Coordinates of C-alpha atoms in Angstrom, one line a residue:
M265 CA 63.4 56.5 91.7
T266 CA 62.6 60.2 91.4
R267 CA 59.1 61.8 92.6
I268 CA 57.8 64.7 90.8
Y269 CA 54.7 66.4 92.6
L270 CA 51.9 67.9 90.3
N271 CA 49.5 69.9 93.0
N272 CA 50.8 73.0 91.4
G273 CA 49.7 74.8 88.9
W274 CA 45.6 73.0 87.6
L275 CA 43.2 74.2 84.6
Y276 CA 39.7 73.1 85.8
S277 CA 36.7 73.2 84.5
P278 CA 33.2 71.8 86.1
E279 CA 31.7 70.4 82.1
F280 CA 34.2 68.4 80.3
K281 CA 34.0 68.1 77.1
A282 CA 36.3 66.0 75.1
E283 CA 38.5 68.3 73.0
M284 CA 39.1 70.0 76.5
T285 CA 42.3 67.1 76.4
K286 CA 43.7 67.8 74.1
S287 CA 46.6 71.1 73.4
D288 CA 44.8 73.1 71.0
Y289 CA 42.1 73.6 73.2
T290 CA 41.8 77.3 74.6
G291 CA 38.5 78.2 76.6
N292 CA 37.6 79.3 80.1
F293 CA 39.9 77.4 82.9
E294 CA 39.9 78.6 86.3
I295 CA 43.7 78.0 87.6
V296 CA 43.9 75.3 90.5
R297 CA 46.0 73.8 93.2
I298 CA 45.4 70.2 94.2
P299 CA 43.4 69.1 96.4
H300 CA 40.8 70.2 95.6
S301 CA 36.6 70.5 95.1
F302 CA 34.9 70.9 93.2
T303 CA 32.4 73.3 94.9
V304 CA 33.4 75.5 97.9
T305 CA 30.6 74.4 99.9
P306 CA 27.9 77.1 102.2
F307 CA 28.2 75.5 105.9
N308 CA 24.3 73.6 105.9
A309 CA 21.5 74.0 103.7
F310 CA 23.3 73.2 100.3
S311 CA 22.5 69.8 98.2
T312 CA 24.6 67.2 97.0
D313 CA 23.7 69.2 93.5
I314 CA 26.0 71.9 94.2
Y315 CA 28.8 69.4 93.4
Q316 CA 27.4 66.2 91.6
K317 CA 29.6 66.9 87.8
N318 CA 31.5 65.4 85.5
A319 CA 34.1 67.4 85.4
L320 CA 38.1 68.8 84.2
Y321 CA 41.1 69.0 85.2
R322 CA 44.3 69.6 83.1
K323 CA 47.8 70.2 83.0
T324 CA 50.6 70.2 81.1
F325 CA 54.6 68.8 82.0
K326 CA 57.7 68.5 79.3
T327 CA 59.6 65.6 78.2
E328 CA 62.6 65.5 80.2
A329 CA 65.8 64.2 78.5
S330 CA 66.4 62.3 82.0
W331 CA 63.6 60.2 81.3
N332 CA 64.9 58.2 78.7
E333 CA 64.6 54.5 78.4
K334 CA 63.3 55.1 82.0
K335 CA 59.0 54.3 82.9
I336 CA 57.2 57.3 83.7
F337 CA 54.0 56.1 86.2
L338 CA 51.4 58.9 87.5
T339 CA 49.6 58.8 90.6
I340 CA 46.3 60.2 91.6
D341 CA 46.4 59.5 95.5
G342 CA 42.2 60.4 95.6
A343 CA 39.7 61.5 92.6
A344 CA 36.1 62.1 93.8
H345 CA 34.8 59.3 92.2
E346 CA 35.3 57.9 88.9
S347 CA 38.5 59.4 86.9
E348 CA 39.9 58.9 83.5
V349 CA 43.1 60.0 82.6
F350 CA 44.0 61.3 78.9
L351 CA 48.0 62.0 77.9
N352 CA 47.8 64.2 74.9
G353 CA 44.0 63.5 73.8
K354 CA 44.2 59.9 74.2
S355 CA 42.4 58.3 77.2
L356 CA 44.8 56.0 79.5
A357 CA 43.0 54.7 82.2
V358 CA 39.6 55.0 83.9
H359 CA 39.9 54.2 87.8
K360 CA 36.0 53.2 89.8
C361 CA 36.2 54.6 93.8
G362 CA 36.7 57.5 95.0
Y363 CA 38.9 56.3 98.4
T364 CA 41.4 54.7 96.4
A365 CA 45.1 55.3 94.8
F366 CA 45.5 54.4 91.0
T367 CA 48.3 54.7 88.9
V368 CA 49.1 54.8 85.1
D369 CA 51.7 54.0 83.0
L370 CA 52.2 56.8 81.1
T371 CA 55.4 55.8 78.8
N372 CA 54.7 55.0 76.1
S373 CA 52.2 58.1 75.8
L374 CA 54.9 60.5 75.7
N375 CA 55.4 63.5 73.4
P376 CA 59.3 63.5 72.4
T377 CA 62.4 64.7 74.8
D378 CA 61.3 68.7 75.5
C379 CA 58.1 69.1 74.1
E380 CA 54.8 69.5 75.9
N381 CA 52.3 66.9 77.3
V382 CA 48.6 67.7 78.3
L383 CA 47.5 65.6 80.7
A384 CA 43.8 65.9 81.4
I385 CA 42.1 63.9 83.9
R386 CA 37.7 63.5 83.9
V387 CA 36.5 63.2 87.6
D388 CA 32.5 62.2 87.8
S389 CA 30.9 63.0 90.9
R390 CA 27.9 62.0 90.2
E391 CA 25.9 60.0 92.6
S392 CA 23.9 58.5 89.7
L393 CA 27.3 56.1 89.2
N394 CA 27.2 52.4 89.6
Q395 CA 29.6 51.7 91.6
P396 CA 30.6 52.2 95.7
P397 CA 28.9 53.7 97.5
F398 CA 26.1 54.8 95.2
G399 CA 23.1 53.3 94.2
Y400 CA 21.0 54.2 97.1
V401 CA 21.2 56.8 99.6
V402 CA 24.1 57.6 101.7
D403 CA 24.1 59.0 105.1
Y404 CA 27.7 61.4 104.3
M405 CA 28.1 63.4 101.3
T406 CA 30.9 62.9 99.0
Y407 CA 31.6 65.5 97.7
G408 CA 33.7 65.4 94.1
G409 CA 36.7 66.7 92.8
I410 CA 40.3 65.2 92.8
Y411 CA 41.2 65.8 96.6
R412 CA 44.7 64.1 97.6
D413 CA 48.3 64.3 95.5
V414 CA 49.2 63.5 91.9
Y415 CA 52.4 63.3 91.2
I416 CA 54.8 61.5 88.9
D417 CA 57.3 58.3 89.3
V418 CA 60.5 58.4 87.4
K419 CA 61.7 54.6 87.9
N420 CA 64.2 52.1 85.6
P421 CA 62.4 49.3 83.0
T422 CA 63.4 47.1 86.2
F423 CA 61.4 48.3 89.3
I424 CA 60.6 47.5 93.1
E425 CA 56.9 47.7 92.0
D426 CA 55.4 46.2 95.9
V427 CA 56.9 45.4 98.8
F428 CA 54.7 43.7 102.1
I429 CA 56.2 42.9 105.3
K430 CA 54.4 40.6 107.5
T431 CA 55.5 41.0 111.5
Y432 CA 54.9 38.4 114.0
G433 CA 56.5 39.3 116.9
T434 CA 59.9 40.2 116.3
E435 CA 59.7 38.3 113.4
Y436 CA 59.0 39.6 109.8
T437 CA 58.7 38.5 106.5
A438 CA 59.0 40.7 103.4
D439 CA 57.3 40.4 100.3
V440 CA 58.8 41.8 97.7
K441 CA 57.7 42.0 93.7
L442 CA 59.4 42.8 90.8
S443 CA 58.4 45.0 88.1
C444 CA 60.7 43.1 85.4
E445 CA 60.9 43.8 81.2
N446 CA 63.9 41.7 80.5
R447 CA 62.8 38.3 82.4
Q448 CA 65.6 36.2 81.4
S449 CA 68.2 39.1 83.2
P450 CA 69.0 37.3 87.0
Y451 CA 69.1 39.7 89.6
K452 CA 69.7 39.9 92.8
V453 CA 67.0 41.3 96.2
S454 CA 67.9 41.9 99.2
N455 CA 66.9 43.7 102.4
K456 CA 68.7 46.1 104.5
L457 CA 66.8 46.9 107.8
I458 CA 67.1 50.4 110.0
S459 CA 65.6 50.9 113.2
A460 CA 63.6 52.8 115.3
K461 CA 65.7 55.9 115.7
N462 CA 67.3 55.1 111.7
V463 CA 70.2 54.0 112.0
P464 CA 71.2 50.5 110.7
F465 CA 71.4 48.8 114.1
T466 CA 75.0 47.2 115.5
T467 CA 74.2 44.3 116.7
D468 CA 72.0 41.4 115.7
P469 CA 69.1 43.0 115.0
E470 CA 66.2 40.7 116.2
K471 CA 67.9 40.8 120.0
E472 CA 67.0 45.3 119.6
I473 CA 63.9 44.6 118.1
K474 CA 60.9 47.0 120.3
L475 CA 57.4 46.2 119.5
W476 CA 55.3 48.9 118.0
S477 CA 52.4 49.6 120.4
P478 CA 49.7 52.9 121.5
D479 CA 51.6 52.8 123.9
E480 CA 55.4 52.8 121.8
P481 CA 54.5 53.2 118.6
Y482 CA 58.1 51.6 117.1
L483 CA 58.3 52.1 113.6
Y484 CA 61.2 50.2 111.3
T485 CA 62.3 50.9 107.7
L486 CA 63.2 47.6 105.4
I487 CA 65.8 49.0 102.5
T488 CA 65.0 47.3 99.4
E489 CA 67.7 46.5 97.0
L490 CA 67.9 45.5 93.6
S491 CA 70.6 44.4 92.0
D492 CA 71.7 43.4 89.0
E493 CA 74.0 40.3 88.4
S494 CA 77.0 42.4 88.3
G495 CA 76.0 43.9 91.3
N496 CA 75.3 47.2 89.9
L497 CA 72.0 48.8 91.9
I498 CA 68.8 49.4 89.7
D499 CA 66.3 50.3 91.9
S500 CA 65.7 50.3 95.7
K501 CA 62.7 51.4 98.2
E502 CA 62.2 52.4 101.2
T503 CA 59.4 50.2 103.6
R504 CA 58.2 52.2 107.2
F505 CA 56.5 49.3 109.2
G506 CA 56.4 48.2 112.6
F507 CA 57.0 45.2 114.2
R508 CA 53.5 43.3 116.1
D509 CA 51.4 40.4 116.7
I510 CA 48.0 40.7 116.6
R511 CA 45.0 38.2 118.2
Y512 CA 41.5 38.5 117.9
D513 CA 39.6 35.7 119.7
E514 CA 36.3 34.8 121.5
S515 CA 38.3 36.9 124.7
G516 CA 39.2 40.4 122.9
F517 CA 41.8 42.1 120.9
Y518 CA 45.4 41.2 122.0
L519 CA 48.4 42.9 120.3
N520 CA 52.0 41.6 121.2
G521 CA 50.3 39.0 123.7
K522 CA 48.6 42.0 125.8
K523 CA 44.4 42.7 126.0
I524 CA 43.5 46.0 125.4
K525 CA 40.3 47.2 125.6
I526 CA 39.3 49.9 122.3
R527 CA 38.2 53.1 123.0
G528 CA 37.8 54.7 119.5
L529 CA 35.4 57.2 117.7
N530 CA 34.4 57.2 113.9
R531 CA 36.0 59.5 111.4
H532 CA 34.6 61.6 108.3
Q533 CA 37.7 62.7 106.2
A534 CA 35.6 65.8 105.6
W535 CA 35.7 69.2 106.8
P536 CA 33.4 72.6 106.6
Y537 CA 33.3 74.2 102.5
V538 CA 35.9 72.5 101.2
G539 CA 34.8 68.6 102.0
Y540 CA 37.4 65.8 101.3
A541 CA 39.9 68.9 100.0
M542 CA 42.1 69.1 103.0
P543 CA 46.0 68.7 103.1
K544 CA 48.8 67.0 105.1
N545 CA 49.1 68.9 107.6
M546 CA 45.2 68.7 108.8
Q547 CA 45.1 65.2 108.1
I548 CA 47.9 65.2 111.0
E549 CA 45.7 67.1 113.4
D550 CA 43.0 65.3 112.8
A551 CA 45.0 61.9 114.2
D552 CA 46.5 64.2 116.9
I553 CA 43.0 65.0 118.3
L554 CA 41.8 61.8 118.6
K555 CA 45.2 60.7 120.0
Y556 CA 46.0 63.4 122.5
E557 CA 43.1 65.7 123.3
L558 CA 40.4 62.7 123.1
G559 CA 42.6 60.1 124.4
L560 CA 41.9 57.4 122.5
N561 CA 43.3 54.6 121.1
E562 CA 41.9 54.1 118.3
V563 CA 39.6 55.4 114.9
R564 CA 37.3 53.9 112.1
T565 CA 37.7 55.4 109.0
S566 CA 34.0 55.4 108.3
H567 CA 32.9 54.7 105.8
Y568 CA 35.8 54.7 103.1
P569 CA 39.8 54.5 103.2
Q570 CA 41.3 57.1 103.7
S571 CA 44.3 59.8 103.7
H572 CA 47.7 57.6 104.0
Y573 CA 48.7 61.2 106.0
F574 CA 46.8 60.9 108.5
L575 CA 47.7 56.7 108.8
D576 CA 51.4 57.7 108.3
R577 CA 50.2 59.5 111.7
C578 CA 48.4 57.2 113.2
D579 CA 51.4 54.4 112.4
E580 CA 53.8 57.8 114.7
I581 CA 51.7 57.9 117.5
G582 CA 50.4 54.8 117.8
L583 CA 46.6 54.7 117.0
L584 CA 45.0 51.7 115.6
V585 CA 43.1 52.1 112.9
F586 CA 39.9 49.8 112.0
T587 CA 40.4 50.5 108.6
E588 CA 37.0 49.4 105.4
I589 CA 35.9 49.2 102.2
P590 CA 33.2 52.0 100.6
G591 CA 29.6 51.5 100.8
W592 CA 26.6 52.5 103.3
Q593 CA 23.7 49.8 103.2
H594 CA 23.2 49.5 99.4
I595 CA 24.9 46.1 97.8
G596 CA 24.4 46.7 94.1
N597 CA 24.4 44.7 90.9
A598 CA 27.1 42.3 89.5
E599 CA 29.3 45.1 87.8
W600 CA 29.1 47.2 91.5
K601 CA 30.3 44.0 93.6
D602 CA 32.8 43.2 91.4
L603 CA 34.1 46.4 91.6
A604 CA 33.6 46.6 95.9
V605 CA 35.8 43.5 95.0
Q606 CA 38.2 45.5 93.7
N607 CA 37.9 48.1 96.5
V608 CA 39.1 45.3 99.4
R609 CA 41.9 44.4 96.8
E610 CA 43.3 48.4 95.9
M611 CA 42.8 48.7 99.7
V612 CA 44.7 46.1 101.4
L613 CA 47.2 46.2 98.7
Q614 CA 48.3 50.3 98.8
Y615 CA 47.6 49.7 103.1
R616 CA 48.8 46.6 104.5
N617 CA 52.0 48.4 105.8
H618 CA 50.4 50.6 107.9
P619 CA 51.1 48.8 111.6
S620 CA 48.0 51.0 113.0
I621 CA 45.7 49.6 110.7
F622 CA 44.5 46.3 112.8
I623 CA 41.4 44.8 111.4
W624 CA 40.2 44.7 107.7
G625 CA 36.1 46.2 107.4
V626 CA 34.9 44.3 103.9
R627 CA 31.2 44.2 104.5
I628 CA 29.4 47.8 103.1
N629 CA 28.3 49.0 105.8
E630 CA 25.0 48.2 107.8
S631 CA 24.2 46.2 104.7
M632 CA 22.3 42.5 104.9
D633 CA 23.6 39.8 104.4
D634 CA 24.5 38.3 101.1
D635 CA 27.1 35.1 101.8
E636 CA 28.3 34.8 98.2
F637 CA 29.5 37.9 97.6
Y638 CA 30.7 38.7 100.9
T639 CA 32.9 35.2 100.5
R640 CA 34.8 37.0 97.8
T641 CA 35.7 40.3 99.5
N642 CA 36.3 37.8 103.1
A643 CA 38.4 35.4 100.8
L644 CA 40.3 38.3 99.0
A645 CA 41.7 40.2 102.0
H646 CA 42.7 37.0 103.7
E647 CA 44.5 36.1 100.2
L648 CA 46.3 39.6 99.8
D649 CA 47.2 39.7 104.4
P650 CA 47.3 36.6 106.4
S651 CA 48.4 38.6 109.4
R652 CA 45.1 40.2 110.1
P653 CA 41.7 39.7 111.2
T654 CA 38.5 40.6 109.4
G655 CA 35.4 42.7 110.7
G656 CA 31.9 43.6 108.4
V657 CA 30.0 46.6 110.5
R658 CA 26.7 45.3 110.4
F659 CA 23.5 46.6 112.3
L660 CA 21.7 42.9 112.1
R661 CA 21.6 40.3 115.4
H662 CA 22.6 37.1 114.5
S663 CA 24.0 37.6 111.4
N664 CA 25.9 35.4 109.0
L665 CA 29.8 35.6 110.2
L666 CA 32.0 35.1 107.4
E667 CA 35.0 36.7 108.7
D668 CA 37.3 37.0 112.1
V669 CA 35.5 39.6 114.2
Y670 CA 31.4 40.4 114.8
T671 CA 31.3 43.9 114.4
F672 CA 28.4 45.7 115.7
N673 CA 26.9 48.8 115.4
D674 CA 24.8 48.6 118.8
F675 CA 22.2 51.7 118.6
S676 CA 20.3 49.7 121.7
F677 CA 21.2 52.6 123.8
Y678 CA 18.1 55.3 124.6
G679 CA 18.9 57.0 127.5
T680 CA 17.9 55.5 130.2
N681 CA 18.5 51.6 129.8
D682 CA 21.6 49.3 129.5
G683 CA 24.3 51.2 127.2
C684 CA 25.1 48.4 125.4
L685 CA 23.4 45.1 124.5
P686 CA 25.8 41.8 126.3
K687 CA 27.0 40.0 123.5
K688 CA 25.3 36.6 123.7
K689 CA 22.4 38.7 122.6
V690 CA 23.8 40.1 119.6
T691 CA 25.4 36.7 118.3
K692 CA 26.5 33.1 119.5
T693 CA 29.5 33.3 118.1
R694 CA 32.7 32.1 119.4
K695 CA 35.0 34.5 117.7
G696 CA 35.6 38.4 118.7
Y697 CA 33.3 40.9 119.1
M698 CA 33.4 44.6 118.6
I699 CA 31.0 47.5 118.4
T700 CA 31.4 49.6 115.9
E701 CA 29.2 52.2 116.4
Y702 CA 26.9 53.9 118.9
N703 CA 24.5 56.9 120.2
G704 CA 25.5 59.5 116.8
H705 CA 21.6 59.3 115.6
M706 CA 20.3 58.2 118.9
F707 CA 20.7 62.1 120.4
P708 CA 21.8 64.6 117.9
T709 CA 23.7 67.3 120.1
K710 CA 24.4 70.8 118.3
T711 CA 27.4 72.9 120.3
F712 CA 24.5 75.9 120.4
D713 CA 22.4 73.4 122.5
N714 CA 20.5 73.9 126.3
E715 CA 23.2 72.8 128.8
P716 CA 21.3 70.2 129.9
H717 CA 20.5 68.5 126.2
R718 CA 24.6 69.2 126.3
T719 CA 25.4 67.0 129.2
E720 CA 23.0 64.6 128.4
H721 CA 24.4 64.2 125.6
A722 CA 28.1 63.2 127.2
L723 CA 26.4 61.4 130.0
R724 CA 25.6 58.8 127.6
H725 CA 28.3 58.6 125.8
A726 CA 29.9 58.1 129.2
K727 CA 26.9 55.3 130.1
V728 CA 28.3 53.2 127.1
L729 CA 31.2 53.0 127.5
D730 CA 30.7 52.5 131.5
A731 CA 28.6 49.4 129.6
V732 CA 31.6 48.2 127.5
A733 CA 34.3 48.4 129.8
G734 CA 32.2 46.4 132.4
H735 CA 31.5 43.1 129.1
E736 CA 35.1 40.9 129.1
E737 CA 33.2 39.5 126.1
I738 CA 33.5 43.0 124.2
S739 CA 36.7 43.9 122.9
G740 CA 36.2 47.7 123.3
S741 CA 33.4 50.0 120.5
S742 CA 34.0 53.1 118.2
G743 CA 31.4 55.9 119.6
W744 CA 29.2 57.6 116.2
C745 CA 30.9 60.3 115.8
M746 CA 34.7 62.2 116.0
T747 CA 32.9 65.2 114.2
D748 CA 30.2 66.2 113.0
Y749 CA 29.6 66.7 109.3
N750 CA 27.4 67.5 106.0
T751 CA 24.7 64.6 105.3
H752 CA 21.9 64.1 102.9
K753 CA 18.5 65.6 102.6
D754 CA 17.5 62.4 103.7
F755 CA 19.4 62.2 107.4
G756 CA 20.8 64.9 109.3
S757 CA 18.4 67.8 111.2
G758 CA 16.7 70.1 108.1
D759 CA 19.6 71.7 107.1
Y760 CA 22.2 69.4 106.3
I761 CA 24.5 68.4 108.7
C762 CA 23.8 65.4 111.6
Y763 CA 24.6 66.9 114.8
H764 CA 26.4 63.2 115.9
G765 CA 29.8 64.4 116.8
V766 CA 31.5 65.0 120.1
L767 CA 33.0 67.6 118.4
D768 CA 31.9 70.0 115.8
M769 CA 32.9 70.6 111.8
F770 CA 35.4 72.5 112.9
R771 CA 36.8 70.7 115.7
N772 CA 36.1 72.4 118.6
P773 CA 34.2 70.4 122.1
K774 CA 31.2 69.7 122.5
V775 CA 30.8 68.8 126.6
A776 CA 31.1 65.0 125.8
A777 CA 34.7 64.8 124.5
F778 CA 35.8 65.9 128.2
V779 CA 34.1 61.8 128.9
Y780 CA 36.8 60.2 126.6
Q781 CA 39.5 63.3 127.6
S782 CA 39.1 62.2 131.4
Q783 CA 40.0 58.2 130.0
Q784 CA 43.3 59.5 129.8
D785 CA 46.0 59.4 133.1
S786 CA 46.6 62.3 134.6
K787 CA 50.4 62.0 135.0
V788 CA 50.4 61.1 130.9
V789 CA 48.6 64.6 129.5
G790 CA 48.0 66.7 133.1
D791 CA 44.6 67.6 134.5
V792 CA 41.4 67.3 132.6
L793 CA 38.8 69.1 134.5
S794 CA 35.4 70.4 133.0
I795 CA 32.1 71.3 134.6
T796 CA 28.7 70.7 132.6
S797 CA 27.1 74.3 133.7
S798 CA 28.3 77.9 133.6
M799 CA 25.7 77.7 137.0
D800 CA 23.6 80.6 134.4
I801 CA 20.5 80.3 135.0
G802 CA 19.0 81.3 131.5
E803 CA 20.4 78.1 130.5
H804 CA 17.8 76.3 132.5
A805 CA 13.7 75.8 132.4
G806 CA 12.5 77.6 135.0
G807 CA 16.1 78.5 136.2
A808 CA 16.5 75.4 137.8
R809 CA 20.2 73.7 136.9
G810 CA 19.3 70.1 137.6
D811 CA 22.2 68.1 137.7
V812 CA 25.6 69.5 137.6
Y813 CA 29.0 66.9 137.0
I814 CA 33.0 67.0 137.3
I815 CA 34.4 65.4 134.4
T816 CA 38.2 64.9 134.9
N817 CA 40.8 62.4 135.5
A818 CA 41.5 63.4 138.8
E819 CA 41.4 61.3 141.8
S820 CA 39.6 64.2 143.7
V821 CA 38.6 67.4 142.9
K822 CA 38.3 70.4 145.6
M823 CA 35.4 72.5 145.1
Y824 CA 35.0 76.6 146.5
V825 CA 32.9 78.9 145.7
N826 CA 34.6 82.8 146.4
N827 CA 37.4 81.0 147.9
I828 CA 35.5 79.2 150.6
F829 CA 35.7 75.5 150.6
I830 CA 32.4 73.8 150.3
K831 CA 33.5 70.0 149.3
E832 CA 36.1 67.4 148.2
Y833 CA 34.5 64.7 145.5
T834 CA 36.6 61.6 144.3
V835 CA 36.6 59.5 141.6
A836 CA 35.3 56.7 144.2
Q837 CA 31.6 58.6 144.1
S838 CA 31.3 58.4 140.6
P839 CA 28.0 55.8 139.1
F840 CA 29.7 54.8 136.9
K841 CA 32.0 52.2 138.2
N842 CA 33.5 50.6 135.1
L843 CA 35.4 53.6 134.0
S844 CA 39.0 54.6 135.6
H845 CA 37.7 58.4 136.0
G846 CA 33.7 58.6 135.9
P847 CA 32.2 61.6 135.8
I848 CA 30.6 62.6 139.2
L849 CA 27.6 65.0 140.7
I850 CA 28.0 68.2 142.2
D851 CA 25.5 67.0 145.5
D852 CA 26.6 69.9 147.4
Y853 CA 26.9 74.0 146.8
I854 CA 26.7 75.1 150.7
G855 CA 29.1 72.6 152.5
H856 CA 29.4 74.2 156.0
R857 CA 28.8 78.2 154.8
L858 CA 25.1 77.8 157.2
V859 CA 26.5 76.7 160.3
D860 CA 29.2 79.5 159.6
E861 CA 28.2 82.1 158.1
D862 CA 25.0 81.7 159.7
G863 CA 24.4 80.4 163.1
I864 CA 22.4 77.8 161.9
K865 CA 22.5 74.6 164.8
E866 CA 24.4 71.7 162.7
K867 CA 21.2 69.5 163.0
H868 CA 18.9 71.9 161.5
S869 CA 21.7 73.0 158.4
V870 CA 22.0 69.1 156.9
P871 CA 18.1 69.2 156.2
M872 CA 18.2 72.9 155.6
K873 CA 21.0 72.4 153.3
D874 CA 19.4 69.7 151.6
M875 CA 15.9 71.8 150.7
L876 CA 17.8 74.3 149.3
F877 CA 19.6 72.1 146.7
A878 CA 16.6 70.8 146.0
L879 CA 15.2 74.2 145.1
Q880 CA 17.9 75.0 142.6
K881 CA 17.8 71.4 141.0
Y882 CA 14.1 71.5 140.7
G883 CA 13.0 74.5 140.5
V884 CA 10.4 76.3 142.6
D885 CA 7.4 74.8 141.3
K886 CA 8.9 71.0 141.2
L887 CA 9.9 70.0 144.0
P888 CA 9.5 66.5 144.4
F889 CA 6.9 65.4 147.0
F890 CA 9.5 63.5 149.0
I891 CA 10.9 66.9 150.0
Y892 CA 7.9 68.1 151.8
I893 CA 7.4 64.6 153.5
L894 CA 10.3 65.0 154.5
Y895 CA 11.2 68.2 156.2
M896 CA 7.3 67.7 157.3
D897 CA 8.1 67.4 160.6
I898 CA 10.7 70.5 160.8
K899 CA 9.2 73.4 161.0
E900 CA 11.8 75.6 161.6
V901 CA 13.3 74.6 158.5
F902 CA 10.1 73.9 156.7
R903 CA 9.7 77.7 157.8
N904 CA 12.3 78.7 155.8
A905 CA 12.3 77.1 152.7
I906 CA 8.1 78.5 152.4
L907 CA 10.5 81.9 152.6
L908 CA 12.8 81.6 149.8
Q909 CA 10.2 80.2 147.5

């Protein structure tokens, strides 16, 4: 097989006309490169109308002599949202999903050898389309354009159409699907396993197999070869995969027999200005940020399948992936539902060899129960991939559970209550249970909010993580969310942005990001240290500093002021007892200085230090009454405090 990428040199028109698909049309076009977005958007405060278009891409290519007696296929990895492919003015196919790939057979519509072909692709991004995720409101912008790769594959008439590798521990089976023009001819299919180091095995493969896991993401390649009866090679296909065994039950999530507590975030595949249209290197960078900067072991691709470049990187670095079909709350009519079922088919078939994917999301995010509809989606996922469990993200307590795992968006935490609900208050099922969203809209936070707000945001993430860690029956959680994102006018902060991320849209960290970073082992990633305040009084009402926390993965932190030792803080002092490294409250800025530098007696220094700390924390006018009661009989200390006021 030969693959030819067609990402360069496209002509683009923001308005589609049927005559544009033909070679003799010479109207105004803009020259663009794939990945491409219909519109370069402002950073914020823009309407979705700016990208809702029925547009056209056009490109010419020559029929090569080497293509004689070959099959020629065009693949579009992602185009938002309805696409129609034309070749030489003839419509060949329509695809109604903006988040999965589709392939079109061009063979019988090509012009003769050495002649030019006109390839045209109509892309409709209007939200009036009767397909997921459209039909009502959507809490994220959906953009428009061909935003993933476009390529041509040149194949023999008989070829390997698909290979699906199912693994159970160190054992595997390979389901090979052939496309054969002459089914009377005998063919031979053989498989050769290549090790994680990309070399053939020297001895028995089963003795050398290493399992894929977040800590050790070993990958293997299966080379599948198709030969004729004489032994001549007709086609070959390389499939990368990982050996691992998945089990999900009421006690939790198990990978290779080891229980893993899931700690992750949700991700939108959007960036400022260009929407979805980001190339391979940026997809890789997002995966690396999640794994190495934020220290996560899981990501949920909300609310649609995402780039294979992103998933490939998750495979390589050991980042578990929860992926789901497109949608947000709304369930449409019969035609709409049929397309959603087709979305399940395309998602599973296209992504099932990624070892990082540990569960399929087969419900429309946060939709109501629809047993007939979800019986179809769940059954199809199991039919196409019996090796993975299914889930369906809901906000409903005691929802009907047709899938294998009850996946629940728990937004019960409002700041002063328990960080999450126990499983028994959400569902009585004896199946697995996972929290798939928390925080988010409960406490939107901008990078330019004041310090108390950003600190509270971080503490809310810590409190939920701590609560989840304390519930054995909860397999883990995905917080909402990785980054801020543009949204529709019905949501967000009035400027078309949801400030729900632990990172901003440019991937810059907020204070909450360090809560996740600090859960990593310092021996593996090095030291993480962040203080939730710059100590600038102008950040705080009345100059009262409030609570300040140390966020770190170190076992202890020593605090100094101008090289003078104040206090050593240890991980044991954190109030977040279920976290390996919870935030630690700073409760002393003075240390022994009153005695050492000012000659205050030891017995007087302690209450005086407490008074000074209270003044810094609460301010002069808001001292709690207990401060006065506590020290009213210590005249010297009280007099000094009054003087300070």
